[in-house]
Amino acid sequence: MIPIRDNIRSRSIPITGYILIISTAVIFMKELMLEDGQLDQMVATFGLIPAVFLSGLDSRLTDITVYLPLVTNLFLHGGWLHVIGNLWYLKIFGDNVEDRLGHGNFLIFYLLCGIIANLAQVIVDPASTVPTIGASGAISGVLGAYFISFPLAKVSTLIPIFFFVTVIEIPAMLFLGLWFVLQLQSGTASLYMAGTNVAWWAHIGGFAAGVILVKLFPRRNSY
């Protein structure tokens, strides 16, 4: 299922969302211009490697550089599909959440969800030496907030049926509920499978964080 749009018009320009989309896209273009060795070094430095992060906590608890990857990894992506998929979801669902929270609070909310999502992945797979990158955890938080805030919104969704493609409107509660169930199934399966490079538990942790945190922020606009 590919979401195309929702039916709730934002009451303000999603300035923070646009900034996040543009900055993430610019950084991705920078990644594309790097040589393989340079890119590997960038990912190793700014990506979140659970085993390295936990080792840093043991030896350099007060060193701020230990914690930076919890945020910087949100702006790195592993390929075109990765970055386009994430930014598309942010564009569709982020504007209404930003409208509810306000521009500054939305940025704080986004980063908090990303950090919690990253910590969830670290807790589940603490020995991993594979860098975790991507905004998926933070955007999952946006989806969780949307799920709680706009459950009856309609999401126009592209659905392939054999050789045909159709567009139907699905309630946000159902669309995002199914999305979360799929993440939970994949995350559970990943516990018994070696070698997965998808941070499923960051998706799960981010969504749960969004559901909870959105209730703690003051509501700017009501619908």
Backbone as a chain_set.jsonl record, in Angstrom:
{"seq": "MIPIRDNIRSRSIPITGYILIISTAVIFMKELMLEDGQLDQMVATFGLIPAVFLSGLDSRLTDITVYLPLVTNLFLHGGWLHVIGNLWYLKIFGDNVEDRLGHGNFLIFYLLCGIIANLAQVIVDPASTVPTIGASGAISGVLGAYFISFPLAKVSTLIPIFFFVTVIEIPAMLFLGLWFVLQLQSGTASLYMAGTNVAWWAHIGGFAAGVILVKLFPRRNSY", "coords": {"N": [[0.842, -1.191, 0.0], [0.587, 2.152, -0.919], [0.623, 5.339, 0.253], [-1.038, 8.228, -1.009], [-2.164, 10.736, -0.51], [-3.716, 12.614, 2.168], [-6.92, 13.592, 3.552], [-7.05, 15.904, 5.036], [-6.637, 19.232, 5.254], [-3.854, 21.209, 5.961], [-3.656, 23.86, 8.312], [-1.692, 25.679, 8.401], [1.488, 26.637, 6.985], [3.714, 23.984, 6.708], [6.434, 24.578, 7.955], [8.628, 23.536, 9.438], [8.563, 20.854, 8.694], [9.158, 21.081, 5.939], [11.765, 22.085, 6.126], [13.064, 19.91, 7.336], [12.712, 17.976, 5.349], [14.078, 19.126, 3.15], [16.695, 19.49, 4.202], [17.404, 16.843, 4.788], [17.308, 15.74, 2.218], [19.343, 17.213, 0.967], [21.602, 16.386, 2.401], [21.583, 13.701, 1.683], [22.148, 13.935, -1.057], [24.723, 14.849, -0.804], [25.905, 12.55, 0.236], [25.826, 10.94, -2.041], [27.806, 12.046, -3.581], [30.167, 11.315, -2.459], [33.145, 9.324, -2.305], [33.42, 5.717, -2.034], [34.935, 4.934, 0.259], [34.954, 7.315, 1.725], [32.231, 7.637, 2.181], [31.688, 5.39, 3.725], [33.143, 6.079, 5.995], [31.755, 8.348, 6.814], [29.241, 7.268, 7.451], [30.025, 5.528, 9.496], [30.835, 7.364, 11.386], [28.683, 9.146, 11.841], [26.446, 7.567, 11.814], [24.439, 5.339, 13.836], [25.864, 2.943, 15.764], [25.064, 0.247, 17.532], [26.726, -1.398, 19.304], [29.07, 0.112, 19.48], [28.065, 2.49, 20.489], [27.133, 1.696, 23.048], [29.522, 0.881, 24.154], [30.809, 3.315, 24.25], [29.247, 4.587, 26.159], [30.052, 3.23, 28.415], [32.71, 3.995, 28.737], [32.956, 6.75, 28.234], [30.992, 8.465, 29.472], [30.21, 11.129, 29.92], [30.835, 12.434, 27.617], [29.789, 14.32, 24.998], [29.898, 13.665, 22.32], [29.442, 10.979, 22.15], [26.723, 10.702, 22.194], [25.745, 12.037, 20.002], [25.291, 10.532, 17.541], [22.711, 9.541, 17.951], [21.062, 11.447, 16.991], [22.234, 12.455, 14.598], [22.195, 10.261, 12.882], [19.657, 10.214, 11.9], [19.554, 11.72, 9.65], [20.865, 10.519, 7.612], [20.846, 8.241, 4.833], [20.329, 5.083, 3.17], [19.889, 4.708, 0.444], [18.082, 5.474, -2.637], [15.348, 4.598, -2.541], [15.007, 4.332, 0.173], [15.344, 6.986, 1.22], [13.435, 8.434, -0.293], [11.036, 7.113, 0.331], [10.855, 7.585, 3.109], [10.747, 10.44, 3.243], [8.499, 10.952, 1.753], [6.422, 9.874, 3.315], [6.739, 11.571, 5.509], [6.009, 13.99, 4.36], [3.283, 13.567, 3.742], [2.003, 12.873, 6.18], [3.156, 14.484, 8.104], [2.516, 17.245, 8.025], [0.014, 17.788, 9.217], [0.402, 16.921, 11.838], [2.412, 18.679, 12.614], [0.902, 20.997, 12.394], [-0.816, 20.661, 14.497], [0.934, 20.648, 16.708], [2.602, 22.861, 16.464], [5.347, 24.734, 15.034], [7.968, 24.811, 16.304], [7.663, 22.995, 18.456], [7.083, 20.734, 16.998], [9.519, 20.109, 15.815], [11.049, 19.461, 18.084], [9.538, 17.289, 18.984], [9.84, 15.507, 16.812], [12.624, 14.966, 16.852], [12.878, 13.865, 19.423], [11.299, 11.554, 19.163], [12.838, 10.232, 17.252], [15.22, 9.785, 18.697], [14.306, 8.128, 20.813], [13.395, 5.994, 19.292], [15.823, 5.09, 18.215], [17.105, 4.276, 20.572], [15.454, 2.182, 21.281], [16.091, 0.321, 19.287], [18.758, -0.138, 19.912], [18.508, -1.347, 22.434], [17.198, -3.726, 21.781], [18.985, -4.95, 20.026], [21.788, -5.017, 21.068], [24.416, -5.845, 20.554], [24.996, -5.372, 17.962], [26.981, -4.468, 15.166], [26.355, -3.131, 12.956], [25.743, -0.163, 11.251], [23.037, 1.932, 12.119], [20.923, 3.82, 10.222], [18.917, 6.533, 8.981], [15.727, 8.229, 8.785], [13.557, 6.844, 9.63], [12.695, 6.026, 12.222], [12.06, 8.444, 13.546], [10.084, 9.406, 11.827], [8.261, 7.374, 12.075], [7.377, 8.007, 14.593], [5.937, 10.316, 13.987], [3.905, 9.141, 12.509], [2.686, 7.65, 14.536], [1.71, 9.739, 16.117], [-0.103, 10.871, 14.331], [-1.88, 8.76, 14.034], [-3.132, 8.713, 16.535], [-4.143, 11.323, 16.682], [-5.637, 11.895, 14.376], [-7.557, 9.794, 13.673], [-9.786, 9.235, 12.076], [-9.334, 10.374, 9.677], [-9.047, 10.256, 6.104], [-7.073, 8.284, 3.998], [-5.855, 8.387, 0.863], [-4.982, 5.709, -1.044], [-2.674, 3.846, -2.917], [-3.122, 0.795, -4.396], [-1.894, -2.188, -5.574], [-3.406, -4.687, -7.52], [-2.983, -7.699, -8.596], [-2.302, -7.362, -11.93], [-3.256, -4.864, -12.064], [-3.806, -1.507, -10.888], [-5.223, 0.305, -8.291], [-6.888, 3.04, -6.626], [-7.877, 3.654, -3.377], [-9.775, 4.983, -0.628], [-8.743, 4.89, 2.674], [-9.422, 4.639, 6.114], [-7.384, 6.475, 8.383], [-6.785, 5.27, 10.809], [-6.988, 2.547, 10.221], [-5.144, 2.239, 8.089], [-2.655, 3.063, 9.254], [-2.675, 1.44, 11.462], [-2.473, -1.129, 10.307], [0.007, -0.778, 9.131], [1.633, -0.583, 11.439], [1.266, -3.126, 12.579], [2.513, -4.712, 10.655], [5.144, -3.84, 10.964], [5.598, -4.742, 13.547], [5.34, -7.512, 13.233], [7.49, -7.996, 11.478], [9.578, -7.066, 13.063], [9.475, -8.849, 15.219], [10.061, -11.23, 13.874], [12.66, -10.637, 13.127], [14.085, -11.045, 15.427], [14.737, -13.655, 15.453], [16.211, -14.047, 13.26], [19.263, -13.769, 11.554], [21.342, -11.149, 10.31], [19.63, -9.192, 9.241], [19.126, -5.954, 7.854], [17.428, -3.956, 8.444], [16.083, -1.659, 10.663], [13.84, -2.622, 12.44], [12.842, -2.418, 15.031], [13.321, 0.162, 15.706], [11.401, 1.431, 14.183], [9.116, 0.457, 15.472], [9.509, 1.329, 18.132], [9.632, 4.086, 17.68], [7.047, 4.665, 16.71], [5.463, 3.985, 18.945], [6.509, 5.869, 20.722], [5.621, 8.225, 19.505], [2.835, 7.991, 19.778], [2.567, 8.278, 22.535], [4.017, 10.657, 23.236], [2.793, 12.745, 21.797], [0.556, 13.365, 23.231], [1.539, 14.708, 25.365], [2.42, 17.146, 24.576], [1.373, 20.553, 24.213], [-1.678, 21.325, 22.546], [-1.877, 23.048, 19.555], [-3.603, 23.627, 17.381], [-6.985, 22.715, 16.924], [-9.116, 20.206, 15.523]], "CA": [[0.0, 0.0, 0.0], [1.359, 3.388, -1.022], [-0.246, 6.499, 0.48], [-0.89, 9.316, -1.982], [-2.493, 11.987, 0.183], [-4.807, 12.495, 3.123], [-7.998, 14.539, 3.235], [-7.066, 16.992, 6.001], [-5.811, 20.362, 4.832], [-3.141, 21.875, 7.041], [-4.062, 25.246, 8.499], [-0.501, 26.528, 8.337], [2.56, 26.081, 6.158], [4.567, 23.126, 7.561], [7.796, 25.083, 7.762], [9.608, 22.599, 9.996], [8.564, 19.669, 7.828], [9.902, 21.407, 4.721], [13.182, 22.183, 6.477], [13.553, 18.546, 7.543], [12.751, 17.3, 4.048], [15.143, 19.71, 2.33], [18.004, 19.203, 4.793], [17.678, 15.412, 4.605], [17.595, 15.529, 0.796], [20.657, 17.795, 0.668], [22.623, 15.496, 2.971], [21.628, 12.497, 0.86], [22.876, 14.264, -2.277], [26.131, 14.892, -0.408], [26.335, 11.149, 0.315], [26.003, 10.414, -3.4], [29.017, 12.619, -4.173], [31.345, 10.806, -1.761], [33.728, 8.037, -2.679], [32.968, 4.645, -1.145], [35.642, 5.01, 1.537], [34.48, 8.502, 2.436], [30.861, 7.374, 2.616], [31.774, 4.444, 4.838], [33.611, 6.822, 7.157], [30.66, 9.217, 7.228], [28.231, 6.426, 8.104], [30.593, 5.03, 10.752], [30.953, 8.479, 12.326], [27.409, 9.786, 12.148], [25.432, 6.546, 12.015], [24.388, 4.778, 15.199], [26.281, 1.548, 15.841], [24.707, -0.089, 18.91], [27.842, -1.881, 20.122], [29.985, 1.24, 19.697], [27.362, 3.434, 21.358], [27.145, 1.173, 24.413], [30.911, 0.916, 24.608], [31.077, 4.706, 24.584], [28.595, 4.889, 27.436], [30.853, 2.636, 29.488], [34.014, 4.634, 28.929], [32.926, 8.212, 28.072], [29.594, 8.765, 29.78], [29.938, 12.565, 29.874], [31.302, 12.95, 26.325], [28.601, 14.562, 24.183], [30.029, 13.045, 21.007], [28.892, 9.624, 22.239], [25.274, 10.754, 22.021], [25.382, 12.705, 18.754], [24.704, 9.656, 16.525], [21.28, 9.338, 18.181], [20.38, 12.462, 16.179], [22.808, 12.599, 13.259], [21.854, 9.129, 12.019], [18.334, 10.448, 11.327], [19.681, 12.49, 8.413], [21.585, 9.694, 6.64], [20.01, 7.198, 4.244], [21.087, 4.061, 2.473], [19.573, 4.59, -0.97], [16.981, 6.305, -3.127], [14.056, 4.142, -2.028], [15.017, 4.611, 1.612], [15.118, 8.4, 1.487], [12.179, 8.879, -0.902], [9.936, 6.558, 1.117], [10.764, 8.297, 4.383], [10.338, 11.829, 3.069], [7.117, 10.945, 1.263], [5.563, 9.689, 4.491], [6.817, 12.791, 6.305], [5.234, 15.022, 3.672], [1.845, 13.294, 3.8], [1.458, 12.821, 7.537], [3.804, 15.41, 9.018], [1.993, 18.613, 8.059], [-1.076, 17.901, 10.179], [0.967, 16.798, 13.186], [3.058, 19.966, 12.862], [-0.165, 21.966, 12.587], [-1.349, 20.464, 15.855], [1.931, 20.912, 17.743], [3.351, 24.089, 16.25], [6.599, 24.462, 14.317], [9.069, 24.492, 17.21], [7.359, 21.757, 19.177], [7.161, 19.604, 16.067], [10.937, 19.74, 15.678], [11.426, 18.765, 19.319], [8.832, 16.014, 18.949], [10.47, 14.677, 15.779], [13.932, 14.519, 17.33], [12.664, 12.97, 20.57], [10.842, 10.248, 18.641], [13.986, 9.591, 16.619], [16.139, 9.32, 19.745], [13.684, 6.978, 21.482], [13.41, 4.896, 18.324], [17.19, 4.575, 18.176], [17.38, 3.557, 21.821], [14.727, 0.912, 21.222], [16.873, -0.583, 18.453], [19.958, -0.494, 20.681], [18.108, -2.271, 23.499], [16.838, -5.018, 21.201], [20.138, -5.556, 19.351], [22.916, -4.254, 21.63], [25.726, -6.291, 20.085], [25.109, -5.125, 16.533], [28.02, -3.56, 14.67], [25.835, -2.574, 11.707], [25.241, 1.197, 11.496], [21.623, 2.234, 11.927], [20.755, 5.148, 9.641], [17.614, 6.817, 8.392], [14.741, 8.979, 9.574], [12.373, 6.0, 9.806], [12.224, 6.019, 13.603], [11.422, 9.726, 13.827], [8.86, 9.487, 11.03], [7.328, 6.458, 12.728], [6.77, 8.788, 15.672], [4.931, 11.173, 13.345], [2.772, 8.266, 12.179], [2.003, 7.356, 15.788], [0.962, 10.934, 16.503], [-1.226, 10.998, 13.393], [-2.791, 7.666, 14.377], [-3.891, 9.128, 17.711], [-4.75, 12.639, 16.522], [-6.543, 11.974, 13.224], [-7.879, 8.397, 13.331], [-10.871, 9.139, 11.101], [-8.912, 10.952, 8.402], [-9.007, 9.302, 4.997], [-5.795, 8.243, 3.294], [-5.944, 7.84, -0.488], [-3.92, 4.707, -1.044], [-2.447, 3.115, -4.164], [-3.071, -0.636, -4.087], [-1.793, -3.055, -6.75], [-4.185, -5.927, -7.503], [-2.437, -8.459, -9.719], [-1.683, -6.488, -12.923], [-3.974, -3.598, -12.054], [-3.558, -0.622, -9.758], [-6.399, 1.103, -7.969], [-6.746, 3.964, -5.501], [-9.036, 3.643, -2.486], [-9.614, 5.752, 0.596], [-8.696, 4.033, 3.853], [-9.299, 5.422, 7.354], [-6.012, 6.529, 8.884], [-6.641, 4.285, 11.879], [-6.762, 1.241, 9.606], [-3.896, 2.279, 7.318], [-1.502, 3.106, 10.147], [-2.741, 0.244, 12.296], [-1.895, -2.226, 9.519], [1.442, -0.489, 9.009], [2.294, -0.92, 12.695], [1.235, -4.585, 12.728], [3.549, -5.247, 9.774], [6.443, -3.566, 11.601], [5.702, -5.614, 14.717], [5.598, -8.86, 12.733], [8.858, -8.034, 10.951], [10.484, -6.918, 14.197], [9.487, -10.114, 15.953], [10.786, -12.196, 13.053], [14.083, -10.288, 13.099], [14.72, -11.551, 16.648], [15.143, -15.04, 15.208], [16.919, -14.088, 11.991], [20.526, -13.033, 11.558], [21.72, -10.463, 9.085], [18.708, -8.188, 8.747], [19.689, -4.605, 7.898], [16.334, -3.018, 8.677], [15.92, -1.418, 12.109], [12.395, -2.742, 12.666], [12.452, -1.999, 16.379], [13.309, 1.623, 15.695], [10.064, 1.774, 13.689], [8.146, 0.137, 16.531], [9.74, 2.24, 19.249], [9.272, 5.434, 17.268], [5.582, 4.756, 16.639], [4.978, 4.01, 20.328], [6.892, 7.16, 21.285], [4.736, 9.231, 18.947], [1.522, 7.832, 20.398], [2.62, 8.776, 23.917], [4.532, 12.02, 23.355], [1.896, 13.753, 21.232], [-0.403, 13.732, 24.273], [2.227, 15.515, 26.367], [2.648, 18.466, 24.012], [0.153, 21.345, 24.114], [-2.308, 21.345, 21.226], [-1.967, 24.386, 19.013], [-4.818, 23.722, 16.591], [-7.928, 21.619, 17.075], [-9.813, 19.892, 14.277]], "C": [[0.882, 1.248, 0.0], [0.421, 4.569, -0.814], [0.033, 7.594, -0.542], [-1.13, 10.669, -1.32], [-3.526, 11.666, 1.264], [-5.825, 13.596, 2.834], [-8.098, 15.697, 4.222], [-6.101, 18.085, 5.541], [-5.156, 21.009, 6.05], [-3.558, 23.334, 7.104], [-2.88, 26.204, 8.486], [0.529, 25.858, 7.434], [3.486, 25.256, 7.05], [6.046, 23.451, 7.393], [8.841, 24.086, 8.246], [9.705, 21.345, 9.142], [9.353, 19.913, 6.556], [11.399, 21.487, 5.001], [13.788, 20.798, 6.658], [13.69, 17.805, 6.211], [13.922, 17.818, 3.217], [16.522, 19.363, 2.888], [18.374, 17.735, 4.62], [18.028, 15.111, 3.159], [18.974, 16.062, 0.427], [21.774, 16.897, 1.196], [22.724, 14.212, 2.154], [22.383, 12.757, -0.445], [24.378, 14.354, -1.994], [26.689, 13.47, -0.307], [26.66, 10.599, -1.068], [27.3, 10.902, -4.04], [30.299, 12.085, -3.539], [31.854, 9.517, -2.395], [33.317, 6.988, -1.651], [33.624, 4.722, 0.228], [35.183, 6.183, 2.377], [33.074, 8.285, 2.985], [30.85, 6.417, 3.795], [32.195, 5.149, 6.119], [32.518, 7.731, 7.703], [29.591, 8.428, 7.986], [28.743, 5.91, 9.44], [30.643, 6.121, 11.816], [29.593, 8.986, 12.788], [26.235, 8.811, 12.23], [25.49, 6.023, 13.44], [24.736, 3.297, 15.144], [26.052, 1.095, 17.281], [25.88, -0.498, 19.786], [28.812, -0.753, 20.442], [29.357, 2.253, 20.646], [27.409, 2.97, 22.814], [28.55, 1.151, 24.992], [31.29, 2.336, 25.02], [30.44, 5.117, 25.889], [29.414, 4.36, 28.604], [32.094, 3.451, 29.798], [33.982, 6.152, 28.891], [31.514, 8.727, 28.314], [29.263, 10.242, 29.63], [30.381, 13.226, 28.566], [30.104, 13.095, 25.389], [28.679, 13.888, 22.82], [29.509, 11.611, 20.991], [27.414, 9.62, 21.859], [24.84, 11.346, 20.681], [24.791, 11.77, 17.702], [23.223, 9.355, 16.727], [20.447, 10.321, 17.364], [20.906, 12.482, 14.748], [22.427, 11.441, 12.334], [20.496, 9.313, 11.343], [18.407, 11.13, 9.963], [20.489, 11.755, 7.341], [20.662, 8.61, 6.104], [20.837, 6.29, 3.347], [20.794, 3.908, 0.994], [18.366, 5.432, -1.33], [15.636, 5.888, -2.541], [13.914, 4.469, -0.549], [14.65, 6.068, 1.883], [13.793, 8.886, 0.906], [10.985, 8.379, -0.093], [9.751, 7.321, 2.423], [10.221, 9.714, 4.207], [8.919, 11.937, 2.521], [6.134, 10.786, 2.424], [5.572, 10.943, 5.37], [5.982, 13.898, 5.68], [3.735, 14.812, 3.863], [1.301, 13.442, 5.214], [2.019, 13.897, 8.471], [3.146, 16.765, 9.123], [0.886, 18.788, 9.095], [-0.599, 17.772, 11.619], [1.679, 18.094, 13.556], [2.022, 21.051, 13.121], [-0.737, 21.869, 13.999], [-0.36, 20.93, 16.915], [2.543, 22.305, 17.658], [4.739, 23.771, 15.716], [7.736, 24.054, 15.242], [8.859, 23.191, 17.956], [7.433, 20.542, 18.265], [8.605, 19.149, 15.88], [11.41, 18.97, 16.905], [10.812, 17.37, 19.346], [9.513, 15.038, 17.986], [11.8, 14.109, 16.279], [13.804, 13.571, 18.522], [12.221, 11.584, 20.103], [11.996, 9.506, 17.992], [14.961, 9.032, 17.641], [15.575, 8.086, 20.453], [13.668, 5.765, 20.566], [14.795, 4.261, 18.253], [17.526, 3.77, 19.423], [16.657, 2.216, 21.855], [15.507, -0.114, 20.406], [18.131, -1.045, 19.182], [19.626, -1.531, 21.753], [17.847, -3.662, 22.939], [18.057, -5.72, 20.608], [21.429, -4.867, 19.801], [24.279, -4.64, 21.079], [25.96, -5.982, 18.615], [26.225, -4.152, 16.212], [27.614, -2.95, 13.329], [25.289, -1.174, 11.988], [23.742, 1.297, 11.211], [21.522, 3.66, 11.407], [19.346, 5.298, 9.105], [16.671, 7.5, 9.368], [13.526, 8.141, 9.925], [11.822, 6.041, 11.224], [11.492, 7.297, 13.961], [10.096, 9.839, 13.081], [7.824, 8.502, 11.547], [6.635, 7.148, 13.893], [5.693, 9.716, 15.147], [3.691, 10.349, 12.995], [1.977, 7.907, 13.435], [1.161, 8.52, 16.261], [-0.257, 11.125, 15.619], [-2.3, 9.964, 13.724], [-3.7, 8.047, 15.537], [-4.715, 10.383, 17.44], [-5.814, 12.687, 15.429], [-6.99, 10.573, 12.774], [-8.926, 8.255, 12.231], [-10.543, 9.833, 9.784], [-8.883, 9.858, 7.345], [-7.669, 9.423, 4.269], [-6.025, 7.612, 1.923], [-4.726, 6.963, -0.721], [-3.867, 3.968, -2.374], [-2.261, 1.643, -3.827], [-2.979, -1.439, -5.381], [-2.604, -4.34, -6.548], [-3.822, -6.704, -8.759], [-1.767, -7.486, -10.697], [-2.337, -5.103, -12.959], [-3.606, -2.805, -10.797], [-4.799, 0.221, -9.528], [-6.098, 1.992, -6.774], [-8.018, 3.913, -4.674], [-8.731, 4.502, -1.272], [-9.739, 4.828, 1.801], [-8.634, 4.92, 5.091], [-7.869, 5.352, 7.893], [-5.774, 5.497, 9.977], [-6.322, 2.908, 11.319], [-5.426, 1.206, 8.875], [-2.685, 2.201, 8.242], [-1.488, 1.933, 11.116], [-2.132, -0.959, 11.59], [-0.393, -2.031, 9.362], [2.181, -0.922, 10.277], [2.336, -2.433, 12.912], [2.324, -5.223, 11.867], [4.942, -5.008, 10.362], [6.66, -4.513, 12.775], [5.993, -7.052, 14.298], [7.045, -8.99, 12.249], [9.874, -7.917, 12.08], [10.602, -8.193, 15.007], [10.268, -11.178, 15.183], [12.285, -11.926, 13.067], [14.828, -10.778, 14.34], [15.277, -12.952, 16.444], [15.92, -15.188, 13.907], [18.178, -13.253, 12.094], [20.684, -12.285, 10.238], [20.737, -9.439, 8.557], [19.328, -6.8, 8.874], [18.613, -3.54, 8.049], [16.115, -2.893, 10.187], [14.435, -1.435, 12.464], [11.993, -2.207, 14.025], [12.574, -0.496, 16.567], [11.951, 2.11, 15.192], [9.033, 1.59, 14.803], [8.28, 1.113, 17.697], [9.357, 3.665, 18.911], [7.768, 5.638, 17.232], [4.997, 4.855, 18.05], [5.306, 5.343, 20.988], [5.962, 8.261, 20.788], [3.354, 9.195, 19.565], [1.497, 8.47, 21.782], [2.978, 10.265, 23.976], [3.557, 13.072, 22.843], [0.871, 14.22, 22.263], [0.214, 14.667, 25.314], [2.504, 16.938, 25.883], [1.335, 19.248, 23.975], [-0.37, 21.374, 22.687], [-2.418, 22.793, 20.748], [-3.26, 24.601, 18.236], [-5.713, 22.523, 16.891], [-8.689, 21.434, 15.764], [-11.214, 19.407, 14.586]], "O": [[1.799, 1.379, 0.811], [-0.484, 4.785, -1.619], [1.183, 7.857, -0.895], [-0.387, 11.625, -1.545], [-4.126, 10.591, 1.271], [-5.604, 14.437, 1.963], [-9.11, 16.398, 4.254], [-4.892, 17.866, 5.456], [-5.821, 21.316, 7.039], [-3.786, 23.968, 6.074], [-3.066, 27.419, 8.554], [0.447, 24.662, 7.158], [3.995, 25.77, 8.046], [6.801, 22.701, 6.775], [9.822, 23.82, 7.553], [10.798, 20.834, 8.896], [10.132, 19.059, 6.133], [12.208, 21.011, 4.205], [14.896, 20.537, 6.191], [14.669, 17.096, 5.984], [14.672, 17.03, 2.643], [17.418, 18.984, 2.134], [19.529, 17.416, 4.337], [18.933, 14.322, 2.889], [19.696, 15.43, -0.344], [22.774, 16.676, 0.512], [23.82, 13.689, 1.952], [23.162, 11.915, -0.893], [25.201, 13.984, -2.831], [27.821, 13.218, -0.72], [27.645, 9.883, -1.246], [27.834, 10.252, -4.939], [31.395, 12.367, -4.024], [31.086, 8.729, -2.946], [32.916, 7.322, -0.536], [32.948, 4.59, 1.248], [35.037, 6.067, 3.594], [32.762, 8.691, 4.104], [30.097, 6.604, 4.751], [31.675, 4.859, 7.196], [32.372, 7.87, 8.918], [29.101, 8.866, 9.027], [27.992, 5.857, 10.414], [30.51, 5.839, 13.006], [29.378, 9.225, 13.976], [25.148, 9.186, 12.669], [26.467, 6.239, 14.157], [24.007, 2.496, 14.559], [26.783, 1.522, 18.173], [26.019, 0.005, 20.901], [29.32, -0.672, 21.56], [30.038, 2.809, 21.508], [27.694, 3.764, 23.71], [28.74, 1.379, 26.187], [31.999, 2.539, 26.005], [31.012, 5.901, 26.646], [29.459, 4.981, 29.665], [32.489, 3.59, 30.955], [34.871, 6.797, 29.448], [30.919, 9.357, 27.44], [28.142, 10.581, 29.249], [30.305, 14.447, 28.432], [29.475, 12.1, 25.027], [27.649, 13.573, 22.224], [29.173, 11.086, 19.929], [26.917, 8.658, 21.275], [23.691, 11.175, 20.271], [23.854, 12.173, 17.013], [22.542, 8.955, 15.783], [19.277, 10.068, 17.078], [20.127, 12.52, 13.796], [22.347, 11.628, 11.12], [20.204, 8.66, 10.342], [17.436, 11.119, 9.207], [20.763, 12.315, 6.279], [19.797, 8.113, 6.825], [21.891, 6.672, 2.838], [21.394, 3.055, 0.341], [17.713, 6.022, -0.469], [14.867, 6.739, -2.093], [12.836, 4.836, -0.081], [13.754, 6.351, 2.679], [13.095, 9.672, 1.548], [10.035, 9.125, 0.143], [8.629, 7.662, 2.798], [9.331, 10.136, 4.946], [8.217, 12.91, 2.798], [5.129, 11.494, 2.493], [4.538, 11.332, 5.911], [5.322, 14.658, 6.389], [2.999, 15.766, 4.116], [0.259, 14.063, 5.421], [1.426, 14.188, 9.51], [3.196, 17.392, 10.181], [0.823, 19.813, 9.773], [-1.126, 18.43, 12.515], [1.565, 18.559, 14.69], [2.23, 21.925, 13.963], [-1.094, 22.876, 14.609], [-0.757, 21.537, 17.91], [2.958, 22.864, 18.673], [5.25, 22.67, 15.919], [8.403, 23.051, 14.99], [9.776, 22.378, 18.073], [7.8, 19.451, 18.702], [8.881, 17.953, 15.795], [12.09, 17.951, 16.784], [11.479, 16.393, 19.686], [9.73, 13.874, 18.325], [12.064, 12.915, 16.142], [14.538, 12.587, 18.618], [12.713, 10.568, 20.595], [12.127, 8.293, 18.154], [15.473, 7.925, 17.472], [16.293, 7.109, 20.665], [13.901, 4.64, 21.009], [14.923, 3.037, 18.234], [18.153, 2.714, 19.342], [17.175, 1.235, 22.388], [15.579, -1.283, 20.784], [18.521, -2.209, 19.08], [20.379, -2.483, 21.953], [18.229, -4.663, 23.546], [18.159, -6.945, 20.675], [22.09, -4.206, 18.999], [25.211, -3.837, 21.131], [27.021, -6.301, 18.079], [26.4, -3.141, 16.891], [28.43, -2.327, 12.651], [24.454, -1.012, 12.878], [23.253, 0.808, 10.192], [21.975, 4.599, 12.061], [18.668, 4.313, 8.813], [16.792, 7.372, 10.587], [12.554, 8.668, 10.467], [10.606, 6.085, 11.412], [10.438, 7.261, 14.596], [9.104, 10.311, 13.635], [6.625, 8.77, 11.465], [5.456, 6.91, 14.155], [4.653, 9.888, 15.783], [2.563, 10.811, 13.166], [0.747, 7.865, 13.406], [0.043, 8.336, 16.743], [-1.326, 11.498, 16.102], [-3.492, 10.269, 13.695], [-4.893, 7.743, 15.526], [-5.848, 10.5, 17.908], [-6.786, 13.435, 15.541], [-6.812, 10.216, 11.61], [-8.943, 7.246, 11.526], [-11.375, 9.875, 8.878], [-8.714, 8.679, 7.658], [-7.203, 10.523, 3.97], [-6.356, 6.43, 1.834], [-3.586, 7.415, -0.611], [-4.891, 3.522, -2.89], [-1.361, 1.28, -3.071], [-3.892, -1.38, -6.205], [-2.487, -4.996, -5.513], [-4.301, -6.399, -9.851], [-0.774, -6.849, -10.345], [-1.994, -4.273, -13.8], [-3.16, -3.36, -9.793], [-5.358, 0.785, -10.469], [-5.172, 1.73, -6.007], [-9.114, 4.105, -5.2], [-7.57, 4.72, -0.928], [-10.711, 4.084, 1.934], [-7.856, 5.874, 5.112], [-7.231, 4.299, 7.859], [-4.692, 4.917, 10.064], [-5.49, 2.185, 11.867], [-4.661, 0.253, 9.023], [-1.796, 1.374, 8.04], [-0.424, 1.484, 11.542], [-1.372, -1.72, 12.188], [0.382, -2.984, 9.445], [3.234, -1.555, 10.198], [3.343, -2.961, 13.382], [2.984, -6.168, 12.3], [5.816, -5.87, 10.267], [7.762, -5.023, 12.978], [6.798, -7.734, 14.931], [7.734, -9.96, 12.566], [10.909, -8.584, 12.062], [11.694, -8.573, 15.43], [11.041, -11.935, 15.769], [13.09, -12.856, 13.025], [16.051, -10.914, 14.32], [16.174, -13.386, 17.166], [16.252, -16.299, 13.493], [18.163, -12.157, 12.654], [20.218, -12.734, 9.191], [20.988, -8.856, 7.502], [19.978, -6.496, 9.874], [18.862, -2.359, 7.809], [15.98, -3.893, 10.892], [13.845, -0.393, 12.751], [10.927, -1.608, 14.168], [11.987, 0.061, 17.495], [11.409, 3.086, 15.71], [8.191, 2.457, 15.04], [7.288, 1.654, 18.185], [8.817, 4.381, 19.755], [7.269, 6.673, 17.675], [4.144, 5.701, 18.319], [4.487, 5.891, 21.726], [5.559, 9.131, 21.56], [2.764, 10.238, 19.846], [0.522, 9.122, 22.155], [2.325, 11.039, 24.676], [3.493, 14.173, 23.39], [0.372, 15.343, 22.18], [-0.504, 15.337, 26.056], [2.789, 17.828, 26.684], [0.282, 18.658, 23.73], [0.406, 21.44, 21.734], [-2.974, 23.648, 21.437], [-3.932, 25.619, 18.402], [-5.21, 21.418, 17.091], [-8.878, 22.38, 15.0], [-11.973, 19.088, 13.67]]}, "num_chains": 1, "name": "protein.A"}
